[in-house]
Amino acid sequence: MAKKILLAEDEKNVILGVRTCLDAVGYQIEIVEDGEQALDSVRREPPDLILLDLLMPNVDGYEVLKELKGKEETRDIPIIVLTAKAEEEDRQRAMDLGADNYMTKPFKPQELWDLLKNYLPEHDA
Amino acid sequence: MKLSNLPVPVNLDTVANNLADPLFLVNRDKEVNWLNKKSRELFHTSDEDAQGAVITELTGIAKLDSLLDDVFEQETELKCSYEEASVKVKRQDQRYFFKISINPIFHEGELWGGLVQFTDVTRFHEMEKIKTDFVSIVSHEFRTPLTTIIVGVEMLKEGMLGDLTPRGKEVLEAIGADCERLSRLIDNLMELSRIESGTIYVEAEPTDVTDLVQEAVRPLKFQAEKQGIELITDIAPNLPPVAADFNKAVWVMANLVGNAMRYTDPGGTITVRVRQRGKRLFFSVQDTGCGIPKEHQDKIFRKYVQVSGPGRKGTGGVGLGLAIAKDIVMAHGGEIWVDSELGKGTTFTFTFPVYYGDESVKLPEAEEKGG
């Protein structure tokens, strides 16, 4: 079955890029443009995996991590951070908050697909 | 021209006390024998209190101890100055950065003490900080648009968004290659700004030399093969571990090998050697490339300088790799240099100290507590 991915990202062009990338391999994708919407969406219908930007309006990615990884019912949803923040401190902070992986922009589609395959092995388009 | 020959009486005290830089005269026991007005003002002391006081205690700058030891042990006239030895001093909620120069003073052929001069480089540090922050912000801002471009180009190249004409494919390949270049530039700029901001630490840990070399060389083997270059590693047996920050040391090695690959023609050889001499390990990367002209050899470790060889244009580098490599090696207390002969090849060598015990080094300078 096709796996569902929630993309939390506020840059329109990046959304287009990632969406194209995920469509190509048959993932179902839901897009939200800030952290608050991300939390709402997870509450409504938990995805199989979250691709999370860190710098977003309202509630930022760190807050989303804290909230989701701090709760029993959402703790097990894999969260991959997709961010332009390449400093080691940012990576460490995200990993400390429970991020499952951390990918810095820019990245190639193949790198994203490989990473997703690790967390969603039974995905079937 | 002599002070004593001036039409108006000007003595040495007048000159010294009007200097903008603090100045101390210390004996071999590091006791202050004399200081100028600026020193008294900055370190809140008087001639009476300062007389005979040990300079490290008077200034609160512990680092002076080892710097003076260095000068006194050499026992020869040093040209001064310790470029790397700027220290941060906090006085009345204001931070100063000083570069310290020490000149040994001889009396009747015997080393008597030293003249310690502080040069205020606070403004310079502020400018550096602004530049570093700017570089960091710019490289960060480049990452997001580059994501869209790279993802798009890759998908188009793979034909996942429809068919392309052969010319279209060619153009996309070129765009893809230039995106790689931009990514590399951004990574290098970030690395450099990190090093310059002094916010990163070099954690010198016992590091296995074979691991270090393999980690650096492994990802490049495939590329070397594709280019028809033989990549040889020659590590002396039973080498002790070095005191190095593993990731940064790997970065230096990988950068040197990557450089060598860019300047070596198919059929050439790149040899990575590690040898021990005394308390240091010597890592060298030797290529059979085009060589570096003599006049460029002393410039190549500077920022934004590209190594160019005869008949070669830019090779996709940005002229930062060697500058960063030098910063990293020096932060470990090592050295890096180049030997090259036109048409025959180039050897880059750097040293790391053998690991003896617990040590960690902070870049780019030690922070000292004052007042």
GROMACS .gro file of C-alpha atoms in nm:
model
  496
    1MET     CA    1   0.000   0.000   0.000
    2ALA     CA    2   0.114   0.354  -0.070
    3LYS     CA    3   0.255   0.519   0.240
    4LYS     CA    4   0.143   0.862   0.349
    5ILE     CA    5   0.397   1.135   0.408
    6LEU     CA    6   0.331   1.469   0.571
    7LEU     CA    7   0.550   1.748   0.438
    8ALA     CA    8   0.579   2.054   0.662
    9GLU     CA    9   0.753   2.321   0.456
   10ASP     CA   10   0.683   2.689   0.393
   11GLU     CA   11   0.882   2.747   0.073
   12LYS     CA   12   0.653   2.708  -0.228
   13ASN     CA   13   0.930   2.604  -0.466
   14VAL     CA   14   1.073   2.346  -0.229
   15ILE     CA   15   0.722   2.207  -0.185
   16LEU     CA   16   0.695   2.168  -0.562
   17GLY     CA   17   1.032   1.994  -0.576
   18VAL     CA   18   0.966   1.753  -0.291
   19ARG     CA   19   0.613   1.683  -0.408
   20THR     CA   20   0.738   1.599  -0.757
   21CYS     CA   21   1.001   1.377  -0.604
   22LEU     CA   22   0.753   1.186  -0.386
   23ASP     CA   23   0.485   1.162  -0.656
   24ALA     CA   24   0.737   0.996  -0.883
   25VAL     CA   25   0.771   0.699  -0.651
   26GLY     CA   26   0.407   0.683  -0.556
   27TYR     CA   27   0.396   0.820  -0.203
   28GLN     CA   28   0.078   0.987  -0.088
   29ILE     CA   29   0.160   1.335   0.026
   30GLU     CA   30  -0.006   1.593   0.243
   31ILE     CA   31   0.136   1.941   0.262
   32VAL     CA   32   0.121   2.189   0.546
   33GLU     CA   33   0.298   2.523   0.556
   34ASP     CA   34   0.363   2.579   0.923
   35GLY     CA   35   0.417   2.387   1.245
   36GLU     CA   36   0.072   2.448   1.382
   37GLN     CA   37  -0.092   2.295   1.077
   38ALA     CA   38   0.151   2.006   1.102
   39LEU     CA   39   0.041   1.929   1.457
   40ASP     CA   40  -0.327   1.960   1.358
   41SER     CA   41  -0.279   1.728   1.066
   42VAL     CA   42  -0.104   1.463   1.278
   43ARG     CA   43  -0.382   1.482   1.535
   44ARG     CA   44  -0.646   1.436   1.265
   45GLU     CA   45  -0.479   1.158   1.074
   46PRO     CA   46  -0.131   1.040   1.167
   47PRO     CA   47   0.094   0.996   0.862
   48ASP     CA   48   0.346   0.715   0.816
   49LEU     CA   49   0.632   0.963   0.816
   50ILE     CA   50   0.694   1.337   0.849
   51LEU     CA   51   0.935   1.550   0.645
   52LEU     CA   52   0.989   1.854   0.861
   53ASP     CA   53   1.144   2.192   0.787
   54LEU     CA   54   1.285   2.370   1.091
   55LEU     CA   55   1.225   2.735   1.007
   56MET     CA   56   0.852   2.783   0.969
   57PRO     CA   57   0.606   3.049   1.079
   58ASN     CA   58   0.392   3.020   1.396
   59VAL     CA   59   0.525   2.698   1.544
   60ASP     CA   60   0.875   2.606   1.424
   61GLY     CA   61   1.011   2.261   1.352
   62TYR     CA   62   1.181   2.225   1.689
   63GLU     CA   63   0.848   2.278   1.863
   64VAL     CA   64   0.682   2.022   1.639
   65LEU     CA   65   0.954   1.771   1.726
   66LYS     CA   66   0.920   1.841   2.097
   67GLU     CA   67   0.544   1.805   2.085
   68LEU     CA   68   0.527   1.489   1.871
   69LYS     CA   69   0.826   1.306   2.016
   70GLY     CA   70   0.713   1.390   2.367
   71LYS     CA   71   0.377   1.217   2.332
   72GLU     CA   72   0.322   0.845   2.359
   73GLU     CA   73   0.073   0.830   2.070
   74THR     CA   74   0.289   1.017   1.815
   75ARG     CA   75   0.637   0.921   1.935
   76ASP     CA   76   0.678   0.638   1.685
   77ILE     CA   77   0.606   0.836   1.370
   78PRO     CA   78   0.946   0.875   1.198
   79ILE     CA   79   1.043   1.240   1.151
   80ILE     CA   80   1.308   1.338   0.898
   81VAL     CA   81   1.424   1.696   0.925
   82LEU     CA   82   1.476   1.867   0.587
   83THR     CA   83   1.649   2.195   0.646
   84ALA     CA   84   1.887   2.461   0.522
   85LYS     CA   85   2.032   2.482   0.872
   86ALA     CA   86   2.361   2.302   0.830
   87GLU     CA   87   2.529   2.388   1.160
   88GLU     CA   88   2.619   2.101   1.386
   89GLU     CA   89   2.438   2.264   1.680
   90ASP     CA   90   2.112   2.265   1.486
   91ARG     CA   91   2.151   1.901   1.393
   92GLN     CA   92   2.232   1.809   1.750
   93ARG     CA   93   1.937   2.003   1.884
   94ALA     CA   94   1.698   1.831   1.644
   95MET     CA   95   1.841   1.487   1.717
   96ASP     CA   96   1.821   1.553   2.092
   97LEU     CA   97   1.454   1.636   2.048
   98GLY     CA   98   1.404   1.295   1.889
   99ALA     CA   99   1.438   1.352   1.514
  100ASP     CA  100   1.497   1.021   1.336
  101ASN     CA  101   1.716   1.171   1.069
  102TYR     CA  102   1.849   1.504   0.952
  103MET     CA  103   1.903   1.597   0.590
  104THR     CA  104   2.046   1.934   0.491
  105LYS     CA  105   1.938   2.116   0.181
  106PRO     CA  106   2.025   2.091  -0.099
  107PHE     CA  107   1.977   1.719  -0.158
  108LYS     CA  108   1.922   1.496  -0.458
  109PRO     CA  109   1.599   1.301  -0.516
  110GLN     CA  110   1.790   0.972  -0.488
  111GLU     CA  111   1.916   1.068  -0.141
  112LEU     CA  112   1.562   1.140  -0.027
  113TRP     CA  113   1.427   0.817  -0.179
  114ASP     CA  114   1.702   0.611  -0.016
  115LEU     CA  115   1.630   0.768   0.320
  116LEU     CA  116   1.255   0.713   0.290
  117LYS     CA  117   1.308   0.351   0.194
  118ASN     CA  118   1.488   0.298   0.524
  119TYR     CA  119   1.193   0.418   0.725
  120LEU     CA  120   0.913   0.293   0.501
  121PRO     CA  121   1.043  -0.043   0.370
  122GLU     CA  122   0.699  -0.178   0.294
  123HIS     CA  123   0.595   0.114   0.074
  124ASP     CA  124   0.433  -0.004  -0.243
  125ALA     CA  125   0.315   0.241  -0.501
  126MET     CA  126   6.801   6.004   1.357
  127LYS     CA  127   6.810   5.994   1.736
  128LEU     CA  128   6.565   6.105   2.004
  129SER     CA  129   6.840   6.288   2.188
  130ASN     CA  130   6.914   6.505   1.885
  131LEU     CA  131   6.568   6.657   1.858
  132PRO     CA  132   6.534   7.038   1.894
  133VAL     CA  133   6.283   6.989   2.179
  134PRO     CA  134   6.351   6.751   2.466
  135VAL     CA  135   6.156   6.429   2.410
  136ASN     CA  136   6.252   6.134   2.622
  137LEU     CA  137   6.167   5.769   2.583
  138ASP     CA  138   5.903   5.786   2.860
  139THR     CA  139   5.710   6.047   2.667
  140VAL     CA  140   5.709   5.827   2.360
  141ALA     CA  141   5.620   5.510   2.548
  142ASN     CA  142   5.341   5.678   2.743
  143ASN     CA  143   5.182   5.813   2.432
  144LEU     CA  144   5.166   5.478   2.261
  145ALA     CA  145   4.817   5.347   2.203
  146ASP     CA  146   4.935   4.995   2.282
  147PRO     CA  147   5.013   4.855   2.627
  148LEU     CA  148   5.382   4.776   2.673
  149PHE     CA  149   5.559   4.580   2.947
  150LEU     CA  150   5.922   4.507   3.023
  151VAL     CA  151   5.964   4.182   3.213
  152ASN     CA  152   6.270   3.997   3.342
  153ARG     CA  153   6.338   3.626   3.301
  154ASP     CA  154   6.119   3.552   3.602
  155LYS     CA  155   5.835   3.724   3.416
  156GLU     CA  156   5.828   4.004   3.672
  157VAL     CA  157   5.728   4.347   3.551
  158ASN     CA  158   6.015   4.597   3.564
  159TRP     CA  159   5.845   4.870   3.371
  160LEU     CA  160   5.513   4.943   3.200
  161ASN     CA  161   5.370   5.231   3.001
  162LYS     CA  162   5.068   5.448   3.072
  163LYS     CA  163   4.833   5.248   2.851
  164SER     CA  164   4.919   4.930   3.045
  165ARG     CA  165   4.845   5.103   3.375
  166GLU     CA  166   4.512   5.227   3.246
  167LEU     CA  167   4.399   4.904   3.088
  168PHE     CA  168   4.502   4.675   3.369
  169HIS     CA  169   4.407   4.921   3.646
  170THR     CA  170   4.741   4.931   3.814
  171SER     CA  171   5.007   5.177   3.924
  172ASP     CA  172   5.385   5.177   3.887
  173GLU     CA  173   5.417   5.081   4.254
  174ASP     CA  174   5.173   4.788   4.237
  175ALA     CA  175   5.307   4.663   3.908
  176GLN     CA  176   5.674   4.675   4.005
  177GLY     CA  177   5.793   4.318   4.059
  178ALA     CA  178   5.449   4.163   3.999
  179VAL     CA  179   5.437   3.859   3.775
  180ILE     CA  180   5.288   3.967   3.443
  181THR     CA  181   5.040   3.680   3.417
  182GLU     CA  182   4.891   3.772   3.754
  183LEU     CA  183   4.892   4.142   3.685
  184THR     CA  184   4.716   4.105   3.351
  185GLY     CA  185   4.512   3.796   3.425
  186ILE     CA  186   4.632   3.649   3.096
  187ALA     CA  187   4.760   3.300   3.179
  188LYS     CA  188   4.861   3.239   2.819
  189LEU     CA  189   5.148   3.487   2.852
  190ASP     CA  190   5.326   3.228   3.061
  191SER     CA  191   5.373   2.983   2.777
  192LEU     CA  192   5.439   3.255   2.522
  193LEU     CA  193   5.722   3.395   2.733
  194ASP     CA  194   5.855   3.043   2.789
  195ASP     CA  195   5.866   2.998   2.412
  196VAL     CA  196   6.069   3.314   2.364
  197PHE     CA  197   6.302   3.250   2.658
  198GLU     CA  198   6.369   2.892   2.552
  199GLN     CA  199   6.465   2.995   2.200
  200GLU     CA  200   6.732   3.227   2.343
  201THR     CA  201   6.772   3.386   2.004
  202GLU     CA  202   6.652   3.712   1.866
  203LEU     CA  203   6.301   3.639   1.745
  204LYS     CA  204   6.138   3.855   1.488
  205CYS     CA  205   5.826   3.831   1.705
  206SER     CA  206   5.519   3.819   1.672
  207TYR     CA  207   5.257   3.571   1.773
  208GLU     CA  208   4.989   3.625   1.514
  209GLU     CA  209   4.786   3.339   1.652
  210ALA     CA  210   4.818   3.452   2.008
  211SER     CA  211   4.552   3.716   2.030
  212VAL     CA  212   4.372   3.702   2.360
  213LYS     CA  213   4.039   3.824   2.479
  214VAL     CA  214   4.041   4.047   2.783
  215LYS     CA  215   3.729   4.162   2.956
  216ARG     CA  216   3.758   4.497   3.131
  217GLN     CA  217   3.469   4.697   3.265
  218ASP     CA  218   3.224   4.505   3.054
  219GLN     CA  219   3.418   4.582   2.741
  220ARG     CA  220   3.595   4.313   2.549
  221TYR     CA  221   3.931   4.373   2.395
  222PHE     CA  222   4.126   4.153   2.162
  223PHE     CA  223   4.500   4.184   2.158
  224LYS     CA  224   4.772   4.044   1.947
  225ILE     CA  225   5.078   3.982   2.160
  226SER     CA  226   5.434   4.030   2.043
  227ILE     CA  227   5.733   3.947   2.258
  228ASN     CA  228   6.087   4.053   2.180
  229PRO     CA  229   6.368   3.904   2.386
  230ILE     CA  230   6.608   4.151   2.551
  231PHE     CA  231   6.975   4.065   2.588
  232HIS     CA  232   7.220   4.220   2.829
  233GLU     CA  233   7.591   4.156   2.786
  234GLY     CA  234   7.517   3.859   2.567
  235GLU     CA  235   7.282   3.701   2.819
  236LEU     CA  236   6.907   3.679   2.784
  237TRP     CA  237   6.767   3.921   3.042
  238GLY     CA  238   6.395   3.927   2.971
  239GLY     CA  239   6.146   4.049   2.716
  240LEU     CA  240   5.947   4.340   2.585
  241VAL     CA  241   5.581   4.246   2.575
  242GLN     CA  242   5.363   4.448   2.342
  243PHE     CA  243   4.987   4.425   2.310
  244THR     CA  244   4.834   4.543   1.985
  245ASP     CA  245   4.467   4.621   2.005
  246VAL     CA  246   4.293   4.418   1.732
  247THR     CA  247   3.942   4.456   1.873
  248ARG     CA  248   3.809   4.643   1.572
  249PHE     CA  249   3.959   4.384   1.342
  250HIS     CA  250   3.787   4.109   1.537
  251GLU     CA  251   3.456   4.291   1.512
  252MET     CA  252   3.491   4.321   1.138
  253GLU     CA  253   3.581   3.954   1.112
  254LYS     CA  254   3.273   3.865   1.312
  255ILE     CA  255   3.050   4.070   1.082
  256LYS     CA  256   3.205   3.904   0.778
  257THR     CA  257   3.174   3.558   0.930
  258ASP     CA  258   2.808   3.613   1.018
  259PHE     CA  259   2.743   3.744   0.670
  260VAL     CA  260   2.905   3.443   0.505
  261SER     CA  261   2.704   3.215   0.729
  262ILE     CA  262   2.375   3.385   0.647
  263VAL     CA  263   2.446   3.396   0.274
  264SER     CA  264   2.542   3.031   0.252
  265HIS     CA  265   2.233   2.939   0.451
  266GLU     CA  266   2.010   3.142   0.222
  267PHE     CA  267   2.157   2.973  -0.085
  268ARG     CA  268   2.059   2.626   0.027
  269THR     CA  269   1.684   2.655  -0.013
  270PRO     CA  270   1.669   2.778  -0.375
  271LEU     CA  271   1.943   2.533  -0.466
  272THR     CA  272   1.722   2.250  -0.341
  273THR     CA  273   1.452   2.335  -0.590
  274ILE     CA  274   1.703   2.356  -0.874
  275ILE     CA  275   1.885   2.033  -0.792
  276VAL     CA  276   1.571   1.828  -0.736
  277GLY     CA  277   1.420   1.962  -1.060
  278VAL     CA  278   1.733   1.905  -1.267
  279GLU     CA  279   1.778   1.550  -1.138
  280MET     CA  280   1.418   1.456  -1.208
  281LEU     CA  281   1.437   1.604  -1.559
  282LYS     CA  282   1.767   1.431  -1.624
  283GLU     CA  283   1.621   1.096  -1.525
  284GLY     CA  284   1.339   1.152  -1.770
  285MET     CA  285   1.083   1.137  -1.492
  286LEU     CA  286   0.913   1.452  -1.613
  287GLY     CA  287   0.900   1.366  -1.981
  288ASP     CA  288   1.135   1.321  -2.273
  289LEU     CA  289   1.422   1.552  -2.349
  290THR     CA  290   1.613   1.625  -2.667
  291PRO     CA  291   1.979   1.519  -2.661
  292ARG     CA  292   2.079   1.887  -2.644
  293GLY     CA  293   1.835   1.936  -2.356
  294LYS     CA  294   2.000   1.651  -2.169
  295GLU     CA  295   2.342   1.801  -2.229
  296VAL     CA  296   2.232   2.137  -2.093
  297LEU     CA  297   2.081   1.972  -1.787
  298GLU     CA  298   2.404   1.779  -1.722
  299ALA     CA  299   2.589   2.110  -1.725
  300ILE     CA  300   2.338   2.270  -1.488
  301GLY     CA  301   2.366   1.968  -1.259
  302ALA     CA  302   2.746   1.990  -1.254
  303ASP     CA  303   2.738   2.359  -1.175
  304CYS     CA  304   2.487   2.300  -0.897
  305GLU     CA  305   2.735   2.055  -0.746
  306ARG     CA  306   2.995   2.326  -0.763
  307LEU     CA  307   2.768   2.573  -0.590
  308SER     CA  308   2.686   2.319  -0.318
  309ARG     CA  309   3.055   2.257  -0.261
  310LEU     CA  310   3.122   2.629  -0.243
  311ILE     CA  311   2.849   2.674   0.015
  312ASP     CA  312   2.981   2.387   0.225
  313ASN     CA  313   3.332   2.529   0.213
  314LEU     CA  314   3.221   2.880   0.298
  315MET     CA  315   3.027   2.747   0.595
  316GLU     CA  316   3.322   2.541   0.713
  317LEU     CA  317   3.547   2.842   0.688
  318SER     CA  318   3.309   3.072   0.872
  319ARG     CA  319   3.273   2.811   1.144
  320ILE     CA  320   3.647   2.791   1.185
  321GLU     CA  321   3.690   3.167   1.178
  322SER     CA  322   3.413   3.233   1.425
  323GLY     CA  323   3.602   3.019   1.672
  324THR     CA  324   3.282   2.857   1.783
  325ILE     CA  325   3.394   2.508   1.693
  326TYR     CA  326   3.632   2.299   1.891
  327VAL     CA  327   3.894   2.067   1.765
  328GLU     CA  328   3.850   1.767   1.989
  329ALA     CA  329   4.185   1.598   1.970
  330GLU     CA  330   4.126   1.232   2.043
  331PRO     CA  331   4.344   0.927   1.990
  332THR     CA  332   4.285   0.856   1.622
  333ASP     CA  333   4.389   0.547   1.432
  334VAL     CA  334   4.586   0.648   1.127
  335THR     CA  335   4.467   0.367   0.901
  336ASP     CA  336   4.103   0.444   0.985
  337LEU     CA  337   4.164   0.808   0.909
  338VAL     CA  338   4.325   0.744   0.571
  339GLN     CA  339   4.071   0.479   0.468
  340GLU     CA  340   3.777   0.697   0.561
  341ALA     CA  341   3.916   0.979   0.348
  342VAL     CA  342   4.023   0.768   0.051
  343ARG     CA  343   3.738   0.517   0.022
  344PRO     CA  344   3.477   0.753  -0.123
  345LEU     CA  345   3.730   0.875  -0.383
  346LYS     CA  346   3.844   0.536  -0.509
  347PHE     CA  347   3.561   0.495  -0.754
  348GLN     CA  348   3.611   0.839  -0.901
  349ALA     CA  349   3.987   0.778  -0.932
  350GLU     CA  350   3.922   0.452  -1.116
  351LYS     CA  351   3.683   0.627  -1.349
  352GLN     CA  352   3.948   0.888  -1.425
  353GLY     CA  353   4.210   0.619  -1.486
  354ILE     CA  354   4.421   0.729  -1.189
  355GLU     CA  355   4.589   0.481  -0.958
  356LEU     CA  356   4.528   0.563  -0.593
  357ILE     CA  357   4.783   0.400  -0.361
  358THR     CA  358   4.795   0.408   0.018
  359ASP     CA  359   5.127   0.339   0.185
  360ILE     CA  360   5.102   0.344   0.563
  361ALA     CA  361   5.404   0.243   0.769
  362PRO     CA  362   5.330  -0.049   1.004
  363ASN     CA  363   5.271  -0.009   1.379
  364LEU     CA  364   5.211   0.363   1.381
  365PRO     CA  365   5.087   0.514   1.707
  366PRO     CA  366   4.755   0.703   1.711
  367VAL     CA  367   4.758   1.076   1.643
  368ALA     CA  368   4.590   1.344   1.852
  369ALA     CA  369   4.330   1.454   1.602
  370ASP     CA  370   3.968   1.543   1.551
  371PHE     CA  371   3.868   1.248   1.333
  372ASN     CA  372   3.616   1.420   1.106
  373LYS     CA  373   3.829   1.726   1.051
  374ALA     CA  374   4.143   1.522   0.986
  375VAL     CA  375   3.950   1.312   0.736
  376TRP     CA  376   3.829   1.631   0.572
  377VAL     CA  377   4.186   1.755   0.527
  378MET     CA  378   4.305   1.426   0.381
  379ALA     CA  379   4.004   1.392   0.149
  380ASN     CA  380   4.048   1.749   0.033
  381LEU     CA  381   4.414   1.695  -0.056
  382VAL     CA  382   4.341   1.372  -0.242
  383GLY     CA  383   4.045   1.536  -0.419
  384ASN     CA  384   4.272   1.822  -0.526
  385ALA     CA  385   4.535   1.581  -0.651
  386MET     CA  386   4.269   1.405  -0.860
  387ARG     CA  387   4.168   1.731  -1.023
  388TYR     CA  388   4.523   1.800  -1.136
  389THR     CA  389   4.630   1.450  -1.238
  390ASP     CA  390   4.584   1.315  -1.589
  391PRO     CA  391   4.459   0.964  -1.671
  392GLY     CA  392   4.739   0.712  -1.624
  393GLY     CA  393   4.879   0.910  -1.333
  394THR     CA  394   4.929   0.799  -0.975
  395ILE     CA  395   4.835   0.944  -0.639
  396THR     CA  396   5.014   0.806  -0.335
  397VAL     CA  397   4.902   0.866   0.021
  398ARG     CA  398   5.187   0.803   0.266
  399VAL     CA  399   5.206   0.809   0.643
  400ARG     CA  400   5.538   0.798   0.828
  401GLN     CA  401   5.649   0.873   1.181
  402ARG     CA  402   5.932   1.109   1.265
  403GLY     CA  403   5.982   1.169   1.634
  404LYS     CA  404   5.664   1.283   1.803
  405ARG     CA  405   5.487   1.358   1.477
  406LEU     CA  406   5.324   1.166   1.199
  407PHE     CA  407   5.377   1.294   0.847
  408PHE     CA  408   5.086   1.251   0.607
  409SER     CA  409   5.165   1.316   0.245
  410VAL     CA  410   4.965   1.313  -0.074
  411GLN     CA  411   5.185   1.285  -0.379
  412ASP     CA  412   5.057   1.313  -0.734
  413THR     CA  413   5.206   1.288  -1.078
  414GLY     CA  414   5.010   1.587  -1.197
  415CYS     CA  415   5.113   1.905  -1.372
  416GLY     CA  416   5.283   2.064  -1.071
  417ILE     CA  417   5.245   2.411  -0.925
  418PRO     CA  418   5.457   2.700  -1.050
  419LYS     CA  419   5.706   2.823  -0.789
  420GLU     CA  420   5.553   3.169  -0.772
  421HIS     CA  421   5.217   3.021  -0.672
  422GLN     CA  422   5.342   2.780  -0.410
  423ASP     CA  423   5.349   3.024  -0.120
  424LYS     CA  424   5.008   3.166  -0.210
  425ILE     CA  425   4.800   2.855  -0.234
  426PHE     CA  426   4.715   2.829   0.134
  427ARG     CA  427   4.556   3.172   0.126
  428LYS     CA  428   4.182   3.210   0.097
  429TYR     CA  429   4.024   3.241  -0.246
  430VAL     CA  430   4.346   3.150  -0.427
  431GLN     CA  431   4.320   2.883  -0.694
  432VAL     CA  432   4.600   2.649  -0.780
  433SER     CA  433   4.652   2.671  -1.151
  434GLY     CA  434   4.886   2.470  -1.360
  435PRO     CA  435   5.019   2.523  -1.709
  436GLY     CA  436   4.754   2.477  -1.972
  437ARG     CA  437   4.484   2.434  -1.707
  438LYS     CA  438   4.196   2.658  -1.639
  439GLY     CA  439   3.983   2.660  -1.327
  440THR     CA  440   3.896   2.312  -1.212
  441GLY     CA  441   3.579   2.375  -1.025
  442GLY     CA  442   3.743   2.459  -0.697
  443VAL     CA  443   3.675   2.779  -0.512
  444GLY     CA  444   4.012   2.838  -0.354
  445LEU     CA  445   3.902   2.766   0.000
  446GLY     CA  446   3.994   2.402   0.054
  447LEU     CA  447   4.362   2.455   0.128
  448ALA     CA  448   4.295   2.758   0.347
  449ILE     CA  449   4.056   2.550   0.556
  450ALA     CA  450   4.296   2.256   0.559
  451LYS     CA  451   4.569   2.483   0.691
  452ASP     CA  452   4.342   2.621   0.964
  453ILE     CA  453   4.248   2.271   1.074
  454VAL     CA  454   4.605   2.138   1.073
  455MET     CA  455   4.735   2.439   1.263
  456ALA     CA  456   4.458   2.409   1.520
  457HIS     CA  457   4.595   2.062   1.593
  458GLY     CA  458   4.941   2.206   1.641
  459GLY     CA  459   5.056   2.063   1.310
  460GLU     CA  460   5.205   2.205   0.995
  461ILE     CA  461   5.122   2.182   0.626
  462TRP     CA  462   5.334   2.257   0.324
  463VAL     CA  463   5.378   2.181  -0.042
  464ASP     CA  464   5.665   2.057  -0.259
  465SER     CA  465   5.611   2.070  -0.628
  466GLU     CA  466   5.794   2.056  -0.954
  467LEU     CA  467   5.639   2.167  -1.280
  468GLY     CA  468   5.553   1.875  -1.503
  469LYS     CA  469   5.654   1.618  -1.242
  470GLY     CA  470   5.396   1.647  -0.971
  471THR     CA  471   5.308   1.783  -0.633
  472THR     CA  472   5.334   1.656  -0.277
  473PHE     CA  473   5.131   1.806   0.003
  474THR     CA  474   5.246   1.710   0.351
  475PHE     CA  475   5.089   1.778   0.687
  476THR     CA  476   5.178   1.668   1.035
  477PHE     CA  477   4.974   1.571   1.337
  478PRO     CA  478   5.118   1.515   1.683
  479VAL     CA  479   5.132   1.161   1.820
  480TYR     CA  480   4.868   1.111   2.088
  481TYR     CA  481   5.020   1.105   2.435
  482GLY     CA  482   4.740   1.201   2.667
  483ASP     CA  483   4.427   1.401   2.711
  484GLU     CA  484   4.432   1.719   2.512
  485SER     CA  485   4.186   1.935   2.335
  486VAL     CA  486   4.249   2.251   2.143
  487LYS     CA  487   4.011   2.534   2.082
  488LEU     CA  488   4.007   2.732   1.763
  489PRO     CA  489   4.130   2.984   1.686
  490GLU     CA  490   4.263   3.111   2.015
  491ALA     CA  491   4.245   3.049   2.385
  492GLU     CA  492   4.009   3.263   2.577
  493GLU     CA  493   4.150   3.432   2.880
  494LYS     CA  494   3.963   3.567   3.172
  495GLY     CA  495   4.042   3.915   3.282
  496GLY     CA  496   3.919   4.166   3.546
   0.00000   0.00000   0.00000
